[in-house]
Short mmCIF file of C-alpha atoms and ligand atoms in Angstrom, two decimals:
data_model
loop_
_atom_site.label_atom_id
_atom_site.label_comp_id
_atom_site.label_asym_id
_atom_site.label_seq_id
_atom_site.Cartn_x
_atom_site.Cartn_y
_atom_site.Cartn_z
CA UNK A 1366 0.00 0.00 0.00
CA UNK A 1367 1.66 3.63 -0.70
CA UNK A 1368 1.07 6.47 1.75
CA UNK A 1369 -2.14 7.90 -0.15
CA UNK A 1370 -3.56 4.61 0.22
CA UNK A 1371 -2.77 4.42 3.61
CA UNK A 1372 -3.88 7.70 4.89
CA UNK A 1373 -7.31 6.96 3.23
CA UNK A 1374 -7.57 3.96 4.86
CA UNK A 1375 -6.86 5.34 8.30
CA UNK A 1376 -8.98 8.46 7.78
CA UNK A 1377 -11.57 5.79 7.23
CA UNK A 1378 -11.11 3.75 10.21
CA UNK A 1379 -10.24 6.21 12.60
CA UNK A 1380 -14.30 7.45 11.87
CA UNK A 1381 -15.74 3.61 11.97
CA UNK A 1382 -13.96 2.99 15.40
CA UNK A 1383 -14.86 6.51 17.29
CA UNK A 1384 -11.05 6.64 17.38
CA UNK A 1385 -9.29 10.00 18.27
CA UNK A 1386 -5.42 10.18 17.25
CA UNK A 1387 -3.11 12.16 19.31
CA UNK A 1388 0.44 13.09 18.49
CA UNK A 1389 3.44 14.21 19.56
CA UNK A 1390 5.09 17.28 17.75
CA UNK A 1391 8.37 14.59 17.55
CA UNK A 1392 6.08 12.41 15.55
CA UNK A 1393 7.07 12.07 11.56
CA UNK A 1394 5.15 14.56 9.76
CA UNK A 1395 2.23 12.32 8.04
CA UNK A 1396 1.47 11.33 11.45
CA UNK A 1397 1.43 14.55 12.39
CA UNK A 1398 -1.17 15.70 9.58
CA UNK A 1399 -3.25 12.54 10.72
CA UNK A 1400 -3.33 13.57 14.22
CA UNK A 1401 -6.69 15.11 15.98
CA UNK A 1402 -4.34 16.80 18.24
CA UNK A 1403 -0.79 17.59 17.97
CA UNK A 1404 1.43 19.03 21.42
CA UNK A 1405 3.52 18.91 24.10
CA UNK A 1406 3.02 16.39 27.08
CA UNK A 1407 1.54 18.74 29.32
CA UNK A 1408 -1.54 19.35 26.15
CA UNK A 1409 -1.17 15.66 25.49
CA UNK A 1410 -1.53 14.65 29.19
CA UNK A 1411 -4.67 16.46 29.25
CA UNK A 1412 -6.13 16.16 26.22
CA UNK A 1413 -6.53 12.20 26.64
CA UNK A 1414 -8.29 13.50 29.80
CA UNK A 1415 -10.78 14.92 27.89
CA UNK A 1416 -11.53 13.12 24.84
CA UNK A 1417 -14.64 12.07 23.63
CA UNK A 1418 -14.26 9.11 21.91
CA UNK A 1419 -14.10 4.72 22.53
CA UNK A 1420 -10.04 5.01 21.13
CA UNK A 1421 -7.36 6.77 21.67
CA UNK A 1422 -4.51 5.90 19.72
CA UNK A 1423 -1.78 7.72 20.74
CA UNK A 1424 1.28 8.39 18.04
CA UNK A 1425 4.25 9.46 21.20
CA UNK A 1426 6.46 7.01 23.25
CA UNK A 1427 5.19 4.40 26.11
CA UNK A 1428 4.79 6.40 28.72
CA UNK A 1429 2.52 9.03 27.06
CA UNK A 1430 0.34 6.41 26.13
CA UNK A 1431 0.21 4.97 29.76
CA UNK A 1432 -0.30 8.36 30.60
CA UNK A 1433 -3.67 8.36 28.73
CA UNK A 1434 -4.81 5.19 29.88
CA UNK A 1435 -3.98 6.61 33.43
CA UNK A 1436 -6.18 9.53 32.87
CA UNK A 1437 -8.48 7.67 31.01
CA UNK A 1438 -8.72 4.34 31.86
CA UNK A 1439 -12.15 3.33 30.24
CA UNK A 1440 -10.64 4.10 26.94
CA UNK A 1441 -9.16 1.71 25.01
CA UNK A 1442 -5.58 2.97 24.39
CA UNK A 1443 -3.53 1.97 21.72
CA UNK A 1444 0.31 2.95 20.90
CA UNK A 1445 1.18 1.81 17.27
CA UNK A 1446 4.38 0.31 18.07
CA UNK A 1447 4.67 -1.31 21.89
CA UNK A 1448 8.51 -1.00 21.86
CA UNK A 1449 8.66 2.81 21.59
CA UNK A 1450 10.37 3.64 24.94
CA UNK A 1451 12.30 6.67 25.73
CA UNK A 1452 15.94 6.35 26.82
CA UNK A 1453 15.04 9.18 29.75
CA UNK A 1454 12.34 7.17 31.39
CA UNK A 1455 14.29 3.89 31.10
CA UNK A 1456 17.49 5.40 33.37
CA UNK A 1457 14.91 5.45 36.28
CA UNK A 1458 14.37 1.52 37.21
CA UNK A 1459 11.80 1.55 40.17
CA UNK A 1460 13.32 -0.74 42.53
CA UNK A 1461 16.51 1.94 42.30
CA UNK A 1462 14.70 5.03 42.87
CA UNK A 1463 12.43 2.99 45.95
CA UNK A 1464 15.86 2.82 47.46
CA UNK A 1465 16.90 6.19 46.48
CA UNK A 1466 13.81 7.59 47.51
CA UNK A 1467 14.03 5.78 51.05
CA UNK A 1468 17.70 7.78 51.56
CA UNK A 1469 15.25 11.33 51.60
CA UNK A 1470 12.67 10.66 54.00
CA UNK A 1471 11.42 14.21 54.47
CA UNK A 1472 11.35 14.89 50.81
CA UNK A 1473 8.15 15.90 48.22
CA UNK A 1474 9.57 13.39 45.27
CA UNK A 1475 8.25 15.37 42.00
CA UNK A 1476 9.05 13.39 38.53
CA UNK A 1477 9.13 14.62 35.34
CA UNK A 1478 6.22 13.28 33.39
CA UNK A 1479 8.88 11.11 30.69
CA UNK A 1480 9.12 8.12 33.41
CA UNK A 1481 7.25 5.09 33.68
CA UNK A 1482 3.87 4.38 35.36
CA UNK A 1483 5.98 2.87 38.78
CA UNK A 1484 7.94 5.94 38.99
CA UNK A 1485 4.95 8.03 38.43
CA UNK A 1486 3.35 5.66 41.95
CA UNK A 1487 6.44 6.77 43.85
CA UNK A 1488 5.46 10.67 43.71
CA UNK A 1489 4.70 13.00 45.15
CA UNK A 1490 3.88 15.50 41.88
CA UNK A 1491 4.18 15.29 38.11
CA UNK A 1492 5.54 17.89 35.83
CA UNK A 1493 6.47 18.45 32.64
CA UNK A 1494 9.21 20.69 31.09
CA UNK A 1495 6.18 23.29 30.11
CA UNK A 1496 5.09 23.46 33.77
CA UNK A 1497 8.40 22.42 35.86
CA UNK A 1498 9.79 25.51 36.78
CA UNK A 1499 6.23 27.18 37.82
CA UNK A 1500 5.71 23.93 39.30
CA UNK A 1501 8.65 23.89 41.74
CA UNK A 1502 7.96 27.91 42.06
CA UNK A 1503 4.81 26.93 43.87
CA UNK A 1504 6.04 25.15 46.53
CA UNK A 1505 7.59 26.77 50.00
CA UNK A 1506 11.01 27.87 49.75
CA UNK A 1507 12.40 25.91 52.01
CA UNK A 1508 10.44 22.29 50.59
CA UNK A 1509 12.87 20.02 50.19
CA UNK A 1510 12.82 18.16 47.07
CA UNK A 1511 13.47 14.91 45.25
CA UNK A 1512 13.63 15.56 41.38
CA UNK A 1513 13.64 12.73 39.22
CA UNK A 1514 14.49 11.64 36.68
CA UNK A 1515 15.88 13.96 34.50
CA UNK A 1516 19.02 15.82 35.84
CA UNK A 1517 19.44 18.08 32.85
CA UNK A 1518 16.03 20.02 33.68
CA UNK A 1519 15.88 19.44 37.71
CA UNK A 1520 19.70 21.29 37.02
CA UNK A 1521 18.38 23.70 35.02
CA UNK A 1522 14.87 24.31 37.24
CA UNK A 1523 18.27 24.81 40.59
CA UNK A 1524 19.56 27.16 38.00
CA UNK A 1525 16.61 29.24 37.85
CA UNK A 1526 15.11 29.27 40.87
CA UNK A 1527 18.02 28.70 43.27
CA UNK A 1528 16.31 25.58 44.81
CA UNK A 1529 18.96 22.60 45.95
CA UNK A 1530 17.03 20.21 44.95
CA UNK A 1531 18.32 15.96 44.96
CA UNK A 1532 18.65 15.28 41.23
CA UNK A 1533 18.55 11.56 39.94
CA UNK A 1534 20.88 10.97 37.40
CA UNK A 1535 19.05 10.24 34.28
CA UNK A 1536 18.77 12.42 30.66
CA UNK A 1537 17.68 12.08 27.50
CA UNK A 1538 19.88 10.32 25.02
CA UNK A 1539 18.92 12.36 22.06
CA UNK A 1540 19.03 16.00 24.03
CA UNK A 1541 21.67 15.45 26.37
CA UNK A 1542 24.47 14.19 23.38
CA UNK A 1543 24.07 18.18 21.80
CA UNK A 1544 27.22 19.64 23.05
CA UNK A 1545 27.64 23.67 23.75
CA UNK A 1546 31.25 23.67 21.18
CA UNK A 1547 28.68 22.37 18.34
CA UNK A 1548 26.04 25.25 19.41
CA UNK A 1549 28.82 27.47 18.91
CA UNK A 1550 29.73 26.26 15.63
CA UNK A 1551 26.25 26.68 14.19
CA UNK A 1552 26.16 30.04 15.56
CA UNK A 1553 29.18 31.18 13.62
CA UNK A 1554 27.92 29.71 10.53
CA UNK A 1555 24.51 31.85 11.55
CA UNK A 1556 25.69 34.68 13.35
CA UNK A 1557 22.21 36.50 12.90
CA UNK A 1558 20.21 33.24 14.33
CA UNK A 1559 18.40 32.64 17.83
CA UNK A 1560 19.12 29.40 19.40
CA UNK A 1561 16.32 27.73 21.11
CA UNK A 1562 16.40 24.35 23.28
CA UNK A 1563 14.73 21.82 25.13
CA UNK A 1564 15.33 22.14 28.74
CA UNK A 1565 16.74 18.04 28.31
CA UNK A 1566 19.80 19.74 26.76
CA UNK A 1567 22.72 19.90 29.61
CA UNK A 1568 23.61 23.16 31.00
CA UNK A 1569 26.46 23.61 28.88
CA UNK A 1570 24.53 24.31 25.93
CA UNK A 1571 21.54 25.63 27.83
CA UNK A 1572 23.78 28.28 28.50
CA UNK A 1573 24.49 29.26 25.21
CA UNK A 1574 21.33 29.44 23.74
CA UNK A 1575 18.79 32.42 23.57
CA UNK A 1576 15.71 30.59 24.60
CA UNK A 1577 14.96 27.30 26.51
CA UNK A 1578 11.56 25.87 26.65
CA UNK A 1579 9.15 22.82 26.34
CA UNK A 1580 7.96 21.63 22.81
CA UNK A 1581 5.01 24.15 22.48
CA UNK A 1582 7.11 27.11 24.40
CA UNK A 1583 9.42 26.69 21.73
CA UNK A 1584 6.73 27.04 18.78
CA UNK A 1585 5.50 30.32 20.91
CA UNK A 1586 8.58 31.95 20.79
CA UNK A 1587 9.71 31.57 17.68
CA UNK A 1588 6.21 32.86 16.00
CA UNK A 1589 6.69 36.08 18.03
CA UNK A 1590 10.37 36.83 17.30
CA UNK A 1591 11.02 39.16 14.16
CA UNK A 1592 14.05 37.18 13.25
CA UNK A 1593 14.68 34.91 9.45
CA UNK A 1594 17.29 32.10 11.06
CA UNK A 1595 16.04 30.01 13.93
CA UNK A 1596 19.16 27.21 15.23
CA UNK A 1597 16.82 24.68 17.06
CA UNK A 1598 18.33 22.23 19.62
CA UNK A 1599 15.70 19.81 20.22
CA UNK A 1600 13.99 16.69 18.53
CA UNK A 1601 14.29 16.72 14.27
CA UNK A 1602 10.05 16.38 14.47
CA UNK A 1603 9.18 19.66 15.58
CA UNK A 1604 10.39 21.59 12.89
CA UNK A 1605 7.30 20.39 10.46
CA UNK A 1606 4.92 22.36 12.84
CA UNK A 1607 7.20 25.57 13.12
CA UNK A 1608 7.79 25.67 9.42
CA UNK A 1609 3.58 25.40 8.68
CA UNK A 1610 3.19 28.17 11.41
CA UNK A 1611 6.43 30.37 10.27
CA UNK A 1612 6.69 29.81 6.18
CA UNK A 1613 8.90 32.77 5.47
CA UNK A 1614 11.87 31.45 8.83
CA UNK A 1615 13.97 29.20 8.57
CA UNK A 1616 14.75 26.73 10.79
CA UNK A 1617 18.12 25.18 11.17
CA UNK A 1618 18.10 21.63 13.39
CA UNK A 1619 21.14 20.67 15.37
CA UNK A 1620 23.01 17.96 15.07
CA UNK A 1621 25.99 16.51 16.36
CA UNK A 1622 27.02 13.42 14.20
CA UNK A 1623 27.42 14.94 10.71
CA UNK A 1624 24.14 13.86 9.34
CA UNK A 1625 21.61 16.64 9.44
CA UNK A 1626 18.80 15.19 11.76
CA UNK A 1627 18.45 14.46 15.32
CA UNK A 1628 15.85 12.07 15.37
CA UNK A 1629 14.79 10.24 18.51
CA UNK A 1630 14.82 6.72 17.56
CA UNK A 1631 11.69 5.68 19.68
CA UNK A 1632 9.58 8.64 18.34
CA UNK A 1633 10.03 7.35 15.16
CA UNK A 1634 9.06 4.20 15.90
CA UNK A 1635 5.56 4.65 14.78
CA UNK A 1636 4.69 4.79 11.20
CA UNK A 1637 1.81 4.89 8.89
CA UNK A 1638 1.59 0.93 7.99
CA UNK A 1639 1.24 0.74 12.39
CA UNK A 1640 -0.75 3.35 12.65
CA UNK A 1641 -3.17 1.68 10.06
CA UNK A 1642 -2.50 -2.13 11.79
CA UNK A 1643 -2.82 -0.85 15.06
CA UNK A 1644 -6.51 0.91 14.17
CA UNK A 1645 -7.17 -1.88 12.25
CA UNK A 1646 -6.48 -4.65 14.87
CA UNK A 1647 -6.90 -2.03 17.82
CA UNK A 1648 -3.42 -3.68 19.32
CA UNK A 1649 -1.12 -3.16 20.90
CA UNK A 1650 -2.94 -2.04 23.58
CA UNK A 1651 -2.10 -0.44 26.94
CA UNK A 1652 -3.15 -3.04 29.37
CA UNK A 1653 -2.29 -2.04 33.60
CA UNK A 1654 -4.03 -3.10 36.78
CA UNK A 1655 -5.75 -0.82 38.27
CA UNK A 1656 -3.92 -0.53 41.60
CA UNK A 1657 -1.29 1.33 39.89
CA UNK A 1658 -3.41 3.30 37.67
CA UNK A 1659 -4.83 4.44 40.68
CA UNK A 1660 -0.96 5.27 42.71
CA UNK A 1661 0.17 6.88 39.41
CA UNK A 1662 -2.87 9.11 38.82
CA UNK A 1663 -3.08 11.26 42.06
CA UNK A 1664 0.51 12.81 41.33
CA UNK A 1665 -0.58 13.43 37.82
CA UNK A 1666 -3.77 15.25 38.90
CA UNK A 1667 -2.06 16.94 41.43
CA UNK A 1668 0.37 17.99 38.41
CA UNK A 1669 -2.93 19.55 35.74
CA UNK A 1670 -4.60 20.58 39.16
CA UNK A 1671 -1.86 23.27 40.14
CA UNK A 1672 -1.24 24.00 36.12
CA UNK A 1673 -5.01 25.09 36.08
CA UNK A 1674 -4.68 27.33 39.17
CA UNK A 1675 -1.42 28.88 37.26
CA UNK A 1676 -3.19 29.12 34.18
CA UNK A 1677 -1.01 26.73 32.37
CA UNK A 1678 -3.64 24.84 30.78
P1 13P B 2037 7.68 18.11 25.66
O1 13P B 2037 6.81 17.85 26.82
O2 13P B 2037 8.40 19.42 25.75
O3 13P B 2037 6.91 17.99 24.39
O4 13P B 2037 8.86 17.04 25.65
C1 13P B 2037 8.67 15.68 25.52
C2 13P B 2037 9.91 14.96 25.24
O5 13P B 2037 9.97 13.76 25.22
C3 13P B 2037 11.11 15.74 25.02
O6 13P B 2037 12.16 14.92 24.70
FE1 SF4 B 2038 12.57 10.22 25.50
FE2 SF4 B 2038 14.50 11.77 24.61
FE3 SF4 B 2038 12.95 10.56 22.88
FE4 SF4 B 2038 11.98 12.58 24.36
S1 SF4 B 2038 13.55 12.69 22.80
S2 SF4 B 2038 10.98 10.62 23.98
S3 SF4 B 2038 13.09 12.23 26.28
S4 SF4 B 2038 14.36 9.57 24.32
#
């Protein structure tokens, strides 16, 4: 079957099953044009809240799809390819962080949202990298806090806000190999560019850049700055949405290896022939008990709860 085919086919089935597609901006771009709604995980999180429909399939990594069926657990929730992990939510095992956890008695444990359901049981709060730093802002001064399990953001979020707070050791394999010499390099070659970046980079580049953000921060800025050249340090899958929304900029992905992408290999996972076998068979599915739906959800809540009061969401 070509692509056309495909995409009919889909279209078709996605309407016979009462199916709603959501997708991640690091999604390839046809999955991105199939998608009901396209954003960041803080959007994603709760837009599978509020669907309206009997599927969702859900075109991101495992634990955004758990995420849904979390928040919706009457839905059936399909991922198109099982196996699409993410290298930051596997460098957080739970029976390591129990035990790392147990060394901090007297701290609030809050996790970044890219960890797995267990993690997400052994929290106190959830956040993302569009709400982490307002997040953390909220709570007393002198709170002391657990953040897990990305050290390049809970680093950056100390940065900021001049917490202290106990980072675990994880990052992102895709954000966290971008290096602050090859920043530097592409902003010689584009001396009249802004640099934007995900706050998974490491400091060292987060440094050198003009703007650090989430997913759909990053889209915000860069349709309100009057500039031609954008250098973006982040995920190769975002740039299909910027260029739709800015036609006349031009973006300019980072890359370290000499090839001019920086794809995140479990993003791409999902295609078009398992988006159309996954609708079609409605597997794989996320299947989880419902103790730990129920341990996971209250930090999550707790998470969209405080983003409503801060007008995040
Ligand atoms: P966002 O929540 O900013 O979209 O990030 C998700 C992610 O996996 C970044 O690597
Ligand atoms: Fe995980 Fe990194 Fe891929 Fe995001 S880009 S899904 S953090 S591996």
């Amino acid at each position: 079957m070509d692509n056309i085919e495909l995409i009919g086919k889909i279209k078709k089935l996605k309407k016979e099953k009462n199916a709603i597609i959501l997708g991640h901006y690091y999604q390839i771009d046809e999955i991105q044009q199939l998608s009901d709604y396209i954003g960041d995980s803080l959007a994603l999180a709760e837009q599978s809240r509020k669907v309206d429909c009997d599927i969702i399939v859900f075109c991101g990594v495992h634990f955004m799809a758990e995420t849904a069926k979390i928040l919706n657990p009457s839905k059936k929730v399909l991922l198109p390819d099982i196996s699409a992990s993410c290298s930051l939510a596997d460098s957080c095992p739970a029976s390591e962080f129990a035990k790392f956890k147990a060394k901090y008695p007297d701290h609030t444990v809050i996790s970044y949202i890219n960890c797995s359901a267990e993690i997400k049981a052994l929290s106190d709060i959830i956040c993302t990298s569009g709400n982490a730093e307002k997040l953390v802002g909220s709570l007393p001064k002198d709170e002391k806090i657990i953040f897990a399990p990305d050290r390049n953001l809970g680093g950056y979020i100390n940065r900021i806000t001049g917490r202290n707070m106990v980072l675990w050791n994880g990052a992102c394999e895709v954000h966290d190999a971008l290096t602050a010499d090859t920043i530097l390099r592409y902003k010689q070659q584009y001396p009249e560019a802004k640099v934007i970046a995900h706050p998974e980079c490491n400091d060292t580049v987060l440094q050198v850049v003009d703007f650090v953000g989430s997913t759909n921060a990053m889209l915000k800025y860069v349709k309100n700055i009057d500039v031609k050249q954008i250098i973006v340090a982040t995920e190769t899958g975002i740039v299909y949405q910027m260029q739709i929304e800015n036609p006349n900029k031009e973006f300019i992905i980072v890359s370290n290896s000499g090839c001019n992408c920086n794809d995140c290999r479990h993003m791409k996972m999902n295609t078009l022939e398992k988006l159309y076998s996954c609708l079609a068979t409605e597997k794989p599915e996320i299947i989880m008990n419902s103790e730990l739906i129920e341990k996971a959800k209250a930090p999550i809540i707790r998470m969209l709860e405080i983003s409503k009061s801060l007008n995040l969401i």
